[in-house]
């Protein structure tokens, strides 16, 4: 990956995190840590990898994105706004009654949202249906499904993976936000997922692992996955819950935190310092 592209994506990711923090603080509701852990992955998809057109959100040959871990939707909303699907001002209506941007994504094609979410474990199945249809009608189009690691405890995920493998849906990418946490605690304490890579492979997927916050590593991993034909892909992205906020990364912030105005200011200052450090790198 070229250094210029990496810096651009890192800069966008910091600004997205700032917007996510503002959205959640204004709504006084939301999953900050879970949203922050997947920002870099969504930024990479929408600002580099995926074939999309914000001016034609219904373009049939586009790639599709399914956010199965729908509670992290502030990150998706903030990325879509910066990508030009809708005005950034709409972000401040997050979770308001009647808003287009609810606490889980609604299927709203005009906003660039390709699928709804609700109960965890639905996204891979939805993505399989999309991938099967696209194989027939638009074989160059791909489906990217982002799942939480905790939601892989749902049996429906593995049923859908069997379907993906059986039909050789090599246009399907299942991306795991492997931050190691779920609402009640650590995934490995509640119901262990490891060895996760071997489980995906046993279900007939081509599986790779990457650092979910390192853009060159993400880029290299998707490039390798794209070369494999005849297999659906699974990418385990190792991430930090609350990436970008020291308190969250150190486990000192509750899963669903209600933030004071002073806390929000301090957290925005921390993110602004990261922006300043990026500016120094660019010089």
Tab-separated table of C-alpha atoms in Angstrom:
chain	number	residue	atom	x	y	z
A	1	UNK	CA	0.000	0.000	0.000
A	2	UNK	CA	1.316	3.440	-0.899
A	3	UNK	CA	2.190	5.634	2.062
A	4	UNK	CA	-0.030	8.444	0.777
A	5	UNK	CA	-3.086	6.163	0.701
A	6	UNK	CA	-2.355	4.802	4.164
A	7	UNK	CA	-2.142	8.300	5.665
A	8	UNK	CA	-5.357	9.305	3.909
A	9	UNK	CA	-7.244	6.326	5.354
A	10	UNK	CA	-5.818	6.893	8.838
A	11	UNK	CA	-6.858	10.545	8.689
A	12	UNK	CA	-10.406	9.639	7.641
A	13	UNK	CA	-10.621	7.028	10.405
A	14	UNK	CA	-9.736	9.587	13.088
A	15	UNK	CA	-12.390	12.001	11.813
A	16	UNK	CA	-14.954	9.193	11.714
A	17	UNK	CA	-14.166	8.340	15.347
A	18	UNK	CA	-14.710	11.975	16.310
A	19	UNK	CA	-18.123	11.949	14.630
A	20	UNK	CA	-19.060	8.642	16.275
A	21	UNK	CA	-18.140	10.055	19.680
A	22	UNK	CA	-20.254	13.158	19.045
A	23	UNK	CA	-23.223	11.076	17.859
A	24	UNK	CA	-23.216	8.772	20.860
A	25	UNK	CA	-22.711	11.596	23.339
A	26	UNK	CA	-25.570	13.641	21.838
A	27	UNK	CA	-27.891	10.637	21.880
A	28	UNK	CA	-26.602	9.619	25.340
A	29	UNK	CA	-26.863	6.077	24.047
A	30	UNK	CA	-24.807	3.676	21.973
A	31	UNK	CA	-21.939	1.184	21.938
A	32	UNK	CA	-18.833	3.334	21.720
A	33	UNK	CA	-16.173	0.656	22.152
A	34	UNK	CA	-17.730	-1.750	19.666
A	35	UNK	CA	-18.203	1.021	17.118
A	36	UNK	CA	-14.597	2.213	17.472
A	37	UNK	CA	-13.085	-1.251	17.035
A	38	UNK	CA	-14.430	-1.623	13.483
A	39	UNK	CA	-13.931	1.935	12.150
A	40	UNK	CA	-10.708	1.162	10.275
A	41	UNK	CA	-12.249	-1.857	8.539
A	42	UNK	CA	-15.290	0.073	7.318
A	43	UNK	CA	-13.147	3.023	6.228
A	44	UNK	CA	-10.911	0.707	4.202
A	45	UNK	CA	-13.889	-0.917	2.485
A	46	UNK	CA	-15.726	2.286	1.533
A	47	UNK	CA	-12.765	4.514	0.754
A	48	UNK	CA	-10.620	2.005	-1.090
A	49	UNK	CA	-11.835	-1.526	-1.767
A	50	UNK	CA	-15.543	-1.515	-2.538
A	51	UNK	CA	-17.031	-0.506	-5.885
A	52	UNK	CA	-19.770	1.941	-4.894
A	53	UNK	CA	-21.219	5.189	-6.190
A	54	UNK	CA	-22.792	7.537	-3.597
A	55	UNK	CA	-24.509	9.470	-6.408
A	56	UNK	CA	-26.143	6.223	-7.580
A	57	UNK	CA	-26.742	4.281	-4.349
A	58	UNK	CA	-28.981	1.798	-6.168
A	59	UNK	CA	-26.397	0.963	-8.838
A	60	UNK	CA	-27.004	-2.751	-9.374
A	61	UNK	CA	-23.390	-3.701	-10.098
A	62	UNK	CA	-22.076	-2.230	-6.854
A	63	UNK	CA	-20.453	-4.214	-4.065
A	64	UNK	CA	-22.656	-4.730	-1.007
A	65	UNK	CA	-21.896	-4.230	2.695
A	66	UNK	CA	-23.831	-5.951	5.484
A	67	UNK	CA	-23.245	-4.792	9.055
A	68	UNK	CA	-24.302	-7.843	11.022
A	69	UNK	CA	-23.116	-6.314	14.328
A	70	UNK	CA	-25.720	-3.602	13.909
A	71	UNK	CA	-25.169	-2.005	17.316
A	72	UNK	CA	-21.921	-0.577	15.853
A	73	UNK	CA	-23.927	1.375	13.262
A	74	UNK	CA	-22.630	4.842	14.283
A	75	UNK	CA	-19.375	3.920	12.511
A	76	UNK	CA	-21.239	2.911	9.351
A	77	UNK	CA	-23.351	6.087	9.431
A	78	UNK	CA	-20.310	8.319	9.898
A	79	UNK	CA	-18.459	6.616	7.026
A	80	UNK	CA	-21.472	6.843	4.701
A	81	UNK	CA	-21.832	10.562	5.450
A	82	UNK	CA	-18.156	11.233	4.704
A	83	UNK	CA	-18.378	9.125	1.570
A	84	UNK	CA	-21.151	11.436	0.341
A	85	UNK	CA	-24.324	9.366	0.694
A	86	UNK	CA	-26.049	11.985	2.833
A	87	UNK	CA	-25.321	15.255	4.631
A	88	UNK	CA	-23.109	14.996	7.692
A	89	UNK	CA	-25.625	17.105	9.618
A	90	UNK	CA	-27.966	14.112	9.651
A	91	UNK	CA	-25.559	12.316	12.004
A	92	UNK	CA	-26.661	14.509	14.908
A	93	UNK	CA	-30.172	13.023	14.660
A	94	UNK	CA	-28.852	9.565	15.559
A	95	UNK	CA	-31.392	7.620	17.645
A	96	UNK	CA	-33.901	10.477	17.671
A	97	UNK	CA	-37.550	9.540	17.206
A	98	UNK	CA	-38.333	9.514	13.486
A	99	UNK	CA	-34.687	9.824	12.452
A	100	UNK	CA	-33.357	7.928	9.446
A	101	UNK	CA	-30.416	6.834	11.616
A	102	UNK	CA	-31.737	4.497	14.263
A	103	UNK	CA	-29.892	2.367	16.834
A	104	UNK	CA	-29.693	-0.437	14.285
A	105	UNK	CA	-29.501	0.129	10.512
A	106	UNK	CA	-32.735	0.139	8.559
A	107	UNK	CA	-32.668	-0.981	4.933
A	108	UNK	CA	-32.556	2.437	3.274
A	109	UNK	CA	-31.030	2.162	-0.169
A	110	UNK	CA	-31.014	5.934	-0.680
A	111	UNK	CA	-28.654	6.265	2.317
A	112	UNK	CA	-26.353	3.508	1.087
A	113	UNK	CA	-27.516	0.907	3.621
A	114	UNK	CA	-27.755	-2.449	1.857
A	115	UNK	CA	-29.323	-4.517	4.636
A	116	UNK	CA	-31.035	-4.106	8.001
A	117	UNK	CA	-29.809	-5.661	11.222
A	118	UNK	CA	-31.472	-6.762	14.403
A	119	UNK	CA	-30.831	-9.910	16.387
A	120	UNK	CA	-27.206	-10.948	16.106
A	121	UNK	CA	-26.428	-13.832	13.772
A	122	UNK	CA	-28.536	-12.697	10.806
A	123	UNK	CA	-25.948	-10.965	8.636
A	124	UNK	CA	-24.104	-13.927	7.138
A	125	UNK	CA	-27.357	-15.523	5.999
A	126	UNK	CA	-28.510	-12.281	4.372
A	127	UNK	CA	-25.101	-11.964	2.720
A	128	UNK	CA	-25.312	-15.509	1.348
A	129	UNK	CA	-28.583	-14.652	-0.382
A	130	UNK	CA	-27.060	-11.514	-1.874
A	131	UNK	CA	-23.937	-13.360	-2.999
A	132	UNK	CA	-25.956	-16.146	-4.657
A	133	UNK	CA	-28.052	-13.645	-6.614
A	134	UNK	CA	-25.024	-11.607	-7.660
A	135	UNK	CA	-23.182	-14.706	-8.915
A	136	UNK	CA	-25.948	-15.061	-11.500
A	137	UNK	CA	-26.692	-11.443	-12.386
A	138	UNK	CA	-23.496	-9.479	-11.673
A	139	UNK	CA	-20.599	-11.927	-11.176
A	140	UNK	CA	-18.015	-9.164	-10.579
A	141	UNK	CA	-19.908	-7.796	-7.567
A	142	UNK	CA	-18.930	-8.803	-4.052
A	143	UNK	CA	-20.576	-8.921	-0.628
A	144	UNK	CA	-18.698	-7.898	2.520
A	145	UNK	CA	-20.278	-8.922	5.828
A	146	UNK	CA	-18.885	-7.554	9.097
A	147	UNK	CA	-19.698	-9.671	12.150
A	148	UNK	CA	-18.820	-9.366	15.810
A	149	UNK	CA	-16.840	-12.179	17.391
A	150	UNK	CA	-19.425	-12.679	20.155
A	151	UNK	CA	-22.184	-13.150	17.619
A	152	UNK	CA	-20.371	-16.174	16.205
A	153	UNK	CA	-21.788	-18.032	19.221
A	154	UNK	CA	-25.096	-17.978	17.312
A	155	UNK	CA	-25.762	-21.240	15.495
A	156	UNK	CA	-27.347	-19.422	12.562
A	157	UNK	CA	-23.903	-18.069	11.610
A	158	UNK	CA	-22.530	-21.558	11.094
A	159	UNK	CA	-25.587	-22.735	9.172
A	160	UNK	CA	-25.062	-19.808	6.802
A	161	UNK	CA	-21.354	-20.610	6.469
A	162	UNK	CA	-22.276	-24.158	5.420
A	163	UNK	CA	-24.490	-22.650	2.713
A	164	UNK	CA	-21.705	-20.327	1.544
A	165	UNK	CA	-19.263	-23.225	1.295
A	166	UNK	CA	-21.722	-25.568	-0.418
A	167	UNK	CA	-22.501	-23.042	-3.154
A	168	UNK	CA	-18.858	-21.932	-3.472
A	169	UNK	CA	-19.717	-18.275	-2.907
A	170	UNK	CA	-16.266	-16.876	-3.607
A	171	UNK	CA	-17.768	-13.383	-3.916
A	172	UNK	CA	-18.546	-13.423	-0.174
A	173	UNK	CA	-16.168	-12.004	2.445
A	174	UNK	CA	-17.016	-12.582	6.123
A	175	UNK	CA	-15.003	-10.151	8.251
A	176	UNK	CA	-14.777	-10.817	11.989
A	177	UNK	CA	-14.218	-7.861	14.306
A	178	UNK	CA	-12.157	-9.900	16.774
A	179	UNK	CA	-11.994	-7.518	19.740
A	180	UNK	CA	-12.462	-10.340	22.272
A	181	UNK	CA	-15.371	-8.719	24.112
A	182	UNK	CA	-19.147	-9.007	24.185
A	183	UNK	CA	-21.784	-7.437	26.398
A	184	UNK	CA	-21.251	-9.778	29.351
A	185	UNK	CA	-17.452	-9.967	29.192
A	186	UNK	CA	-14.690	-11.773	27.320
A	187	UNK	CA	-15.730	-14.090	24.503
A	188	UNK	CA	-13.270	-16.796	25.537
A	189	UNK	CA	-14.669	-16.849	29.077
A	190	UNK	CA	-18.332	-16.916	28.062
A	191	UNK	CA	-18.103	-19.405	25.185
A	192	UNK	CA	-14.685	-19.922	23.641
A	193	UNK	CA	-14.349	-19.379	19.887
A	194	UNK	CA	-10.777	-20.518	19.461
A	195	UNK	CA	-9.353	-22.083	17.399
A	196	UNK	CA	-11.448	-19.792	15.205
A	197	UNK	CA	-9.363	-19.933	12.011
A	198	UNK	CA	-9.451	-23.714	12.008
A	199	UNK	CA	-13.212	-23.687	12.518
A	200	UNK	CA	-13.737	-21.483	9.465
A	201	UNK	CA	-11.484	-23.744	7.444
A	202	UNK	CA	-13.370	-26.824	8.641
A	203	UNK	CA	-16.547	-25.224	7.285
A	204	UNK	CA	-14.930	-24.853	3.866
A	205	UNK	CA	-13.860	-21.189	3.918
A	206	UNK	CA	-10.504	-19.741	2.950
A	207	UNK	CA	-9.426	-17.926	6.113
A	208	UNK	CA	-6.769	-15.297	6.833
A	209	UNK	CA	-5.941	-13.184	9.889
A	210	UNK	CA	-4.896	-9.553	10.030
A	211	UNK	CA	-4.515	-6.564	12.343
A	212	UNK	CA	-7.768	-4.639	12.016
A	213	UNK	CA	-6.098	-1.289	12.696
A	214	UNK	CA	-3.139	-1.541	10.317
A	215	UNK	CA	-4.132	-0.472	6.819
A	216	UNK	CA	-1.176	-2.062	4.973
A	217	UNK	CA	-1.914	-5.371	6.726
A	218	UNK	CA	-5.637	-5.102	5.906
A	219	UNK	CA	-4.801	-4.274	2.295
A	220	UNK	CA	-2.429	-7.216	1.893
A	221	UNK	CA	-4.918	-9.624	3.473
A	222	UNK	CA	-7.806	-8.674	1.180
A	223	UNK	CA	-5.489	-8.879	-1.838
A	224	UNK	CA	-4.490	-12.435	-0.891
A	225	UNK	CA	-8.100	-13.433	-0.267
A	226	UNK	CA	-9.183	-12.100	-3.668
A	227	UNK	CA	-6.795	-14.497	-5.399
A	228	UNK	CA	-8.588	-17.555	-4.012
A	229	UNK	CA	-11.312	-18.809	-6.350
A	230	UNK	CA	-14.069	-21.254	-5.481
A	231	UNK	CA	-14.117	-20.559	-1.744
A	232	UNK	CA	-15.975	-18.011	0.396
A	233	UNK	CA	-13.515	-15.971	2.436
A	234	UNK	CA	-13.241	-15.348	6.163
A	235	UNK	CA	-10.968	-12.606	7.457
A	236	UNK	CA	-10.323	-12.485	11.184
A	237	UNK	CA	-9.383	-8.888	12.005
A	238	UNK	CA	-7.776	-8.604	15.434
A	239	UNK	CA	-8.925	-5.298	16.917
A	240	UNK	CA	-8.997	-3.339	20.155
A	241	UNK	CA	-12.312	-2.518	21.770
A	242	UNK	CA	-12.514	1.289	21.855
A	243	UNK	CA	-9.493	1.755	19.549
A	244	UNK	CA	-8.303	5.363	19.757
A	245	UNK	CA	-9.466	6.036	23.317
A	246	UNK	CA	-6.973	5.088	26.023
A	247	UNK	CA	-9.600	4.534	28.728
A	248	UNK	CA	-11.525	2.114	26.528
A	249	UNK	CA	-8.453	0.268	25.235
A	250	UNK	CA	-7.309	-0.244	28.839
A	251	UNK	CA	-10.693	-1.654	29.851
A	252	UNK	CA	-11.565	1.287	32.112
A	253	UNK	CA	-14.778	2.257	30.287
A	254	UNK	CA	-18.095	0.377	30.675
A	255	UNK	CA	-19.520	-1.399	27.618
A	256	UNK	CA	-22.393	1.086	27.451
A	257	UNK	CA	-20.980	4.308	28.845
A	258	UNK	CA	-22.947	7.482	29.510
A	259	UNK	CA	-20.432	10.261	28.931
A	260	UNK	CA	-20.375	13.643	30.608
A	261	UNK	CA	-19.634	16.774	28.588
A	262	UNK	CA	-16.221	16.993	30.231
A	263	UNK	CA	-15.423	13.367	29.315
A	264	UNK	CA	-16.435	13.963	25.702
A	265	UNK	CA	-14.158	17.012	25.536
A	266	UNK	CA	-11.228	15.018	26.921
A	267	UNK	CA	-11.811	12.158	24.484
A	268	UNK	CA	-12.101	14.537	21.523
A	269	UNK	CA	-8.826	16.143	22.633
A	270	UNK	CA	-7.152	12.721	22.586
A	271	UNK	CA	-8.409	12.056	19.058
A	272	UNK	CA	-7.344	15.545	17.970
A	273	UNK	CA	-3.811	14.793	19.152
A	274	UNK	CA	-3.830	11.754	16.867
A	275	UNK	CA	-4.918	14.025	14.006
A	276	UNK	CA	-2.056	16.384	14.775
A	277	UNK	CA	0.428	13.498	14.840
A	278	UNK	CA	-0.779	12.406	11.402
A	279	UNK	CA	-0.279	15.919	10.076
A	280	UNK	CA	3.308	15.792	11.312
A	281	UNK	CA	3.863	12.487	9.494
A	282	UNK	CA	2.628	14.032	6.259
A	283	UNK	CA	5.212	16.832	6.368
